[in-house]
Amino acid sequence: MFTYAFMQYAFIASFFISLICAIMGVFVVARKTAFYTHTLSEISFSGASFAIFAGLSPITGMLLFTIVSSIFVSLAGRKISQRESSVSVFSAMFIGIGVLFLSLSNKQASYATNILFGSIVGISFDNLIELLILIAVIALSSLLLFRKLKYITFDPTGADYNAKHAFWISSIFLLLVACTVSVTAQIVGSLLIFSLLTIPASSAKFLTTSVHNMIGLSFVFALFGTWMGLYLSYITNWPVSFFITVIEGIIYGVSLMISKVS
């Protein structure tokens, strides 16, 4: 299996994707922005479709569309409910735009499948380097923002006393989520991003209350799901995203049962 370069790249990429999803996922779940993440995944589909139409790298289009969308959402209001309401307005429109760009690009249907559901064979060395650079930027930004983001997320009452400061932190967080969505789509596809960005963190939330422990458990859950999914996909030739979502779903169910019993 590891004699193939694309499998090596996929395992390396999934390790770092799992790490960044664990960090961002904990805050996505705690801030109750899972719906926003799901909508961004639909927007990333449109971005990738546009990039294919324009002859660009799919991740370039994803970053462009998701970042611009997150900026508009940040300007829509300070409350999460206001932001989610505004981004939902654009969700269906972006899907329609994505379908249009795919039809105009004259690409095969497999391109649409790869964008929507991911493809392990689509990761080249250049893609890996691109992903690692983006993940490094996201990770460094998250590290610099961590204490302040933790404060406004887990102590919203205290953060209300400095609403302007909290607004800018939240806006930067939305930009980081947009970048994370674009990066994660390389493995699981644009429609199943939440399987790595929210399910592992939701599972960890049942087992611990410590933020650092939640991030650690989320990383373990996400990494196990991606690596096992890649292996099962290799030996069965079934979509990797199918195995990842099933594995993460099972982990969520087990975590829920443990929390009920304990």
CSV table of C-alpha atoms in Angstrom, one decimal:
chain,number,residue,atom,x,y,z
A,1,MET,CA,0.0,0.0,0.0
A,2,PHE,CA,2.8,2.5,0.9
A,3,THR,CA,4.6,1.7,-2.3
A,4,TYR,CA,2.2,4.1,-4.0
A,5,ALA,CA,3.2,7.7,-3.6
A,6,PHE,CA,-0.4,8.9,-3.5
A,7,MET,CA,-1.1,6.7,-0.5
A,8,GLN,CA,1.9,8.1,1.3
A,9,TYR,CA,0.8,11.6,0.5
A,10,ALA,CA,-2.8,10.8,1.7
A,11,PHE,CA,-1.7,9.4,5.0
A,12,ILE,CA,0.7,12.4,5.7
A,13,ALA,CA,-2.0,14.9,4.7
A,14,SER,CA,-4.7,13.2,6.8
A,15,PHE,CA,-2.5,13.4,9.9
A,16,PHE,CA,-2.1,17.1,9.7
A,17,ILE,CA,-5.7,17.6,8.6
A,18,SER,CA,-6.9,15.6,11.6
A,19,LEU,CA,-4.7,17.8,13.8
A,20,ILE,CA,-6.1,21.1,12.5
A,21,CYS,CA,-9.7,19.7,12.5
A,22,ALA,CA,-9.3,18.8,16.2
A,23,ILE,CA,-8.2,22.3,17.1
A,24,MET,CA,-10.8,24.1,15.1
A,25,GLY,CA,-13.6,21.5,15.6
A,26,VAL,CA,-13.6,21.9,19.4
A,27,PHE,CA,-14.4,25.6,19.0
A,28,VAL,CA,-16.9,25.0,16.2
A,29,VAL,CA,-18.8,22.6,18.4
A,30,ALA,CA,-18.5,24.8,21.5
A,31,ARG,CA,-19.6,27.9,19.6
A,32,LYS,CA,-22.5,26.0,18.0
A,33,THR,CA,-21.4,26.9,14.5
A,34,ALA,CA,-21.8,23.4,12.9
A,35,PHE,CA,-24.4,24.7,10.6
A,36,TYR,CA,-22.1,27.5,9.4
A,37,THR,CA,-19.4,24.8,8.7
A,38,HIS,CA,-21.9,22.7,6.7
A,39,THR,CA,-22.9,25.8,4.6
A,40,LEU,CA,-19.2,26.6,4.0
A,41,SER,CA,-18.8,23.1,2.6
A,42,GLU,CA,-21.4,23.8,0.0
A,43,ILE,CA,-19.7,27.1,-0.8
A,44,SER,CA,-16.4,25.4,-1.2
A,45,PHE,CA,-18.0,23.1,-3.8
A,46,SER,CA,-18.8,26.2,-5.8
A,47,GLY,CA,-15.3,27.5,-5.4
A,48,ALA,CA,-13.7,24.3,-6.6
A,49,SER,CA,-16.1,24.2,-9.6
A,50,PHE,CA,-15.2,27.7,-10.5
A,51,ALA,CA,-11.4,26.9,-10.2
A,52,ILE,CA,-11.8,23.9,-12.6
A,53,PHE,CA,-13.7,26.1,-15.0
A,54,ALA,CA,-11.0,28.8,-14.8
A,55,GLY,CA,-8.2,26.3,-15.0
A,56,LEU,CA,-7.0,26.9,-11.5
A,57,SER,CA,-6.2,24.6,-8.5
A,58,PRO,CA,-9.5,23.5,-6.8
A,59,ILE,CA,-8.2,24.6,-3.4
A,60,THR,CA,-7.6,28.0,-4.8
A,61,GLY,CA,-11.2,28.4,-5.7
A,62,MET,CA,-12.3,26.9,-2.4
A,63,LEU,CA,-10.2,29.4,-0.4
A,64,LEU,CA,-11.4,32.3,-2.5
A,65,PHE,CA,-15.1,31.5,-2.1
A,66,THR,CA,-15.1,30.5,1.5
A,67,ILE,CA,-12.9,33.4,2.7
A,68,VAL,CA,-15.0,36.0,0.9
A,69,SER,CA,-18.2,34.3,2.3
A,70,SER,CA,-16.8,34.3,5.8
A,71,ILE,CA,-16.0,38.1,5.5
A,72,PHE,CA,-19.6,38.8,4.5
A,73,VAL,CA,-20.9,36.6,7.3
A,74,SER,CA,-18.8,38.5,9.8
A,75,LEU,CA,-20.2,41.8,8.6
A,76,ALA,CA,-23.7,40.5,8.8
A,77,GLY,CA,-23.9,40.7,12.6
A,78,ARG,CA,-22.1,39.9,15.8
A,79,LYS,CA,-24.5,37.2,16.9
A,80,ILE,CA,-23.9,33.7,15.6
A,81,SER,CA,-27.6,33.3,14.8
A,82,GLN,CA,-27.5,36.4,12.6
A,83,ARG,CA,-24.4,35.0,10.8
A,84,GLU,CA,-26.0,31.6,10.2
A,85,SER,CA,-29.2,33.2,8.9
A,86,SER,CA,-27.2,35.3,6.5
A,87,VAL,CA,-25.0,32.5,5.2
A,88,SER,CA,-28.0,30.2,4.7
A,89,VAL,CA,-29.4,32.6,2.2
A,90,PHE,CA,-26.4,32.0,-0.1
A,91,SER,CA,-26.2,28.3,0.4
A,92,ALA,CA,-28.5,27.1,-2.3
A,93,MET,CA,-27.3,29.8,-4.7
A,94,PHE,CA,-23.7,28.7,-4.4
A,95,ILE,CA,-24.7,25.0,-5.1
A,96,GLY,CA,-26.4,26.2,-8.3
A,97,ILE,CA,-23.4,28.2,-9.3
A,98,GLY,CA,-21.2,25.2,-8.7
A,99,VAL,CA,-23.3,23.0,-10.9
A,100,LEU,CA,-23.2,25.8,-13.6
A,101,PHE,CA,-19.4,26.0,-13.5
A,102,LEU,CA,-19.0,22.2,-13.8
A,103,SER,CA,-21.3,22.1,-16.8
A,104,LEU,CA,-19.4,24.9,-18.5
A,105,SER,CA,-16.0,23.4,-17.8
A,106,ASN,CA,-16.7,20.3,-20.0
A,107,LYS,CA,-15.1,18.1,-17.4
A,108,GLN,CA,-16.1,14.5,-16.7
A,109,ALA,CA,-18.6,13.6,-14.0
A,110,SER,CA,-15.7,12.2,-11.9
A,111,TYR,CA,-14.5,15.8,-11.3
A,112,ALA,CA,-17.8,16.6,-9.5
A,113,THR,CA,-17.6,13.3,-7.6
A,114,ASN,CA,-14.1,14.1,-6.4
A,115,ILE,CA,-15.1,17.6,-5.3
A,116,LEU,CA,-18.2,16.4,-3.5
A,117,PHE,CA,-16.9,13.3,-1.8
A,118,GLY,CA,-13.1,13.5,-2.0
A,119,SER,CA,-10.5,11.3,-3.6
A,120,ILE,CA,-7.3,9.8,-2.2
A,121,VAL,CA,-5.8,9.4,-5.7
A,122,GLY,CA,-6.1,13.2,-6.3
A,123,ILE,CA,-3.3,14.1,-3.8
A,124,SER,CA,0.0,14.8,-5.5
A,125,PHE,CA,3.2,16.0,-4.0
A,126,ASP,CA,2.4,19.5,-5.0
A,127,ASN,CA,-1.0,19.2,-3.4
A,128,LEU,CA,0.7,17.9,-0.2
A,129,ILE,CA,3.1,20.8,0.0
A,130,GLU,CA,0.2,23.2,-0.6
A,131,LEU,CA,-1.8,21.6,2.1
A,132,LEU,CA,1.0,21.6,4.6
A,133,ILE,CA,1.7,25.3,4.1
A,134,LEU,CA,-2.0,26.2,4.5
A,135,ILE,CA,-2.3,24.0,7.6
A,136,ALA,CA,0.9,25.6,9.1
A,137,VAL,CA,-0.7,29.0,8.6
A,138,ILE,CA,-4.0,27.9,10.2
A,139,ALA,CA,-2.2,26.2,13.1
A,140,LEU,CA,0.0,29.2,13.8
A,141,SER,CA,-2.9,31.6,13.7
A,142,SER,CA,-4.9,29.3,16.0
A,143,LEU,CA,-2.1,29.2,18.4
A,144,LEU,CA,-1.8,32.9,18.6
A,145,LEU,CA,-5.5,33.3,19.0
A,146,PHE,CA,-6.0,30.3,21.3
A,147,ARG,CA,-6.3,32.0,24.7
A,148,LYS,CA,-8.5,34.8,23.5
A,149,LEU,CA,-10.7,32.5,21.5
A,150,LYS,CA,-11.0,30.1,24.5
A,151,TYR,CA,-12.0,33.1,26.7
A,152,ILE,CA,-14.8,34.4,24.4
A,153,THR,CA,-16.0,30.8,23.7
A,154,PHE,CA,-16.2,29.4,27.1
A,155,ASP,CA,-16.9,32.6,29.0
A,156,PRO,CA,-19.3,34.5,26.7
A,157,THR,CA,-20.6,36.5,29.6
A,158,GLY,CA,-17.2,38.0,30.4
A,159,ALA,CA,-16.6,38.5,26.7
A,160,ASP,CA,-19.7,40.6,26.4
A,161,TYR,CA,-17.9,43.3,28.4
A,162,ASN,CA,-15.5,43.8,25.5
A,163,ALA,CA,-17.9,43.1,22.6
A,164,LYS,CA,-15.8,44.9,20.0
A,165,HIS,CA,-12.7,42.9,20.8
A,166,ALA,CA,-14.8,39.7,20.8
A,167,PHE,CA,-16.2,40.6,17.4
A,168,TRP,CA,-12.7,40.7,15.8
A,169,ILE,CA,-11.6,37.5,17.4
A,170,SER,CA,-14.8,35.8,16.2
A,171,SER,CA,-14.3,37.2,12.7
A,172,ILE,CA,-10.8,35.8,12.5
A,173,PHE,CA,-12.1,32.5,13.8
A,174,LEU,CA,-14.6,32.4,10.9
A,175,LEU,CA,-11.7,33.0,8.4
A,176,LEU,CA,-9.8,30.2,10.0
A,177,VAL,CA,-12.8,27.9,9.8
A,178,ALA,CA,-13.1,28.8,6.1
A,179,CYS,CA,-9.5,27.9,5.4
A,180,THR,CA,-9.9,24.6,7.4
A,181,VAL,CA,-12.9,23.7,5.3
A,182,SER,CA,-11.0,24.2,2.1
A,183,VAL,CA,-8.1,22.1,3.4
A,184,THR,CA,-10.3,19.3,4.7
A,185,ALA,CA,-12.2,19.0,1.5
A,186,GLN,CA,-9.1,17.4,-0.1
A,187,ILE,CA,-9.7,14.2,1.8
A,188,VAL,CA,-13.5,13.8,2.5
A,189,GLY,CA,-14.9,16.1,-0.1
A,190,SER,CA,-16.9,19.3,0.3
A,191,LEU,CA,-20.2,17.7,1.3
A,192,LEU,CA,-18.7,15.6,4.1
A,193,ILE,CA,-16.4,18.1,5.8
A,194,PHE,CA,-18.3,18.1,9.0
A,195,SER,CA,-17.5,14.4,9.5
A,196,LEU,CA,-14.0,15.5,10.5
A,197,LEU,CA,-14.6,19.0,11.7
A,198,THR,CA,-17.5,18.4,14.0
A,199,ILE,CA,-18.1,14.7,14.8
A,200,PRO,CA,-14.8,14.0,16.5
A,201,ALA,CA,-15.1,17.1,18.6
A,202,SER,CA,-18.7,16.2,19.5
A,203,SER,CA,-17.6,12.7,20.5
A,204,ALA,CA,-14.8,14.1,22.7
A,205,LYS,CA,-17.3,16.5,24.4
A,206,PHE,CA,-19.1,13.5,25.9
A,207,LEU,CA,-15.9,12.1,27.5
A,208,THR,CA,-14.2,15.2,28.9
A,209,THR,CA,-14.8,18.8,29.9
A,210,SER,CA,-11.2,20.0,29.6
A,211,VAL,CA,-10.5,22.0,26.4
A,212,HIS,CA,-7.0,20.5,25.9
A,213,ASN,CA,-8.3,16.9,26.5
A,214,MET,CA,-11.1,17.6,24.0
A,215,ILE,CA,-8.6,18.6,21.4
A,216,GLY,CA,-6.5,15.6,22.1
A,217,LEU,CA,-9.4,13.1,21.9
A,218,SER,CA,-10.7,14.8,18.8
A,219,PHE,CA,-7.3,14.4,17.1
A,220,VAL,CA,-7.2,10.7,18.0
A,221,PHE,CA,-10.8,10.1,16.8
A,222,ALA,CA,-10.2,12.1,13.5
A,223,LEU,CA,-6.8,10.4,12.9
A,224,PHE,CA,-8.2,6.9,13.5
A,225,GLY,CA,-11.1,7.6,11.2
A,226,THR,CA,-9.0,9.0,8.3
A,227,TRP,CA,-6.2,6.4,8.5
A,228,MET,CA,-8.6,3.5,8.9
A,229,GLY,CA,-10.8,4.9,6.1
A,230,LEU,CA,-7.8,5.2,3.8
A,231,TYR,CA,-6.8,1.6,4.5
A,232,LEU,CA,-10.3,0.3,4.0
A,233,SER,CA,-10.7,2.3,0.8
A,234,TYR,CA,-7.5,0.9,-0.6
A,235,ILE,CA,-8.4,-2.7,0.0
A,236,THR,CA,-12.1,-2.4,-1.1
A,237,ASN,CA,-11.8,0.4,-3.7
A,238,TRP,CA,-14.8,2.0,-2.1
A,239,PRO,CA,-15.0,5.8,-1.4
A,240,VAL,CA,-12.7,6.9,1.5
A,241,SER,CA,-15.3,9.4,2.6
A,242,PHE,CA,-17.8,6.6,3.2
A,243,PHE,CA,-15.5,4.8,5.6
A,244,ILE,CA,-14.5,7.9,7.4
A,245,THR,CA,-18.1,9.0,8.1
A,246,VAL,CA,-19.1,5.5,9.2
A,247,ILE,CA,-16.1,5.2,11.6
A,248,GLU,CA,-16.7,8.7,13.0
A,249,GLY,CA,-20.4,7.9,13.4
A,250,ILE,CA,-19.6,4.7,15.3
A,251,ILE,CA,-17.1,6.6,17.6
A,252,TYR,CA,-19.8,9.2,18.3
A,253,GLY,CA,-22.4,6.5,19.2
A,254,VAL,CA,-19.9,4.7,21.5
A,255,SER,CA,-19.0,8.0,23.2
A,256,LEU,CA,-22.6,8.9,23.7
A,257,MET,CA,-23.3,5.5,25.3
A,258,ILE,CA,-20.3,5.8,27.6
A,259,SER,CA,-21.5,9.3,28.7
A,260,LYS,CA,-24.9,7.9,29.5
A,261,VAL,CA,-23.6,5.0,31.5
A,262,SER,CA,-21.0,6.9,33.5
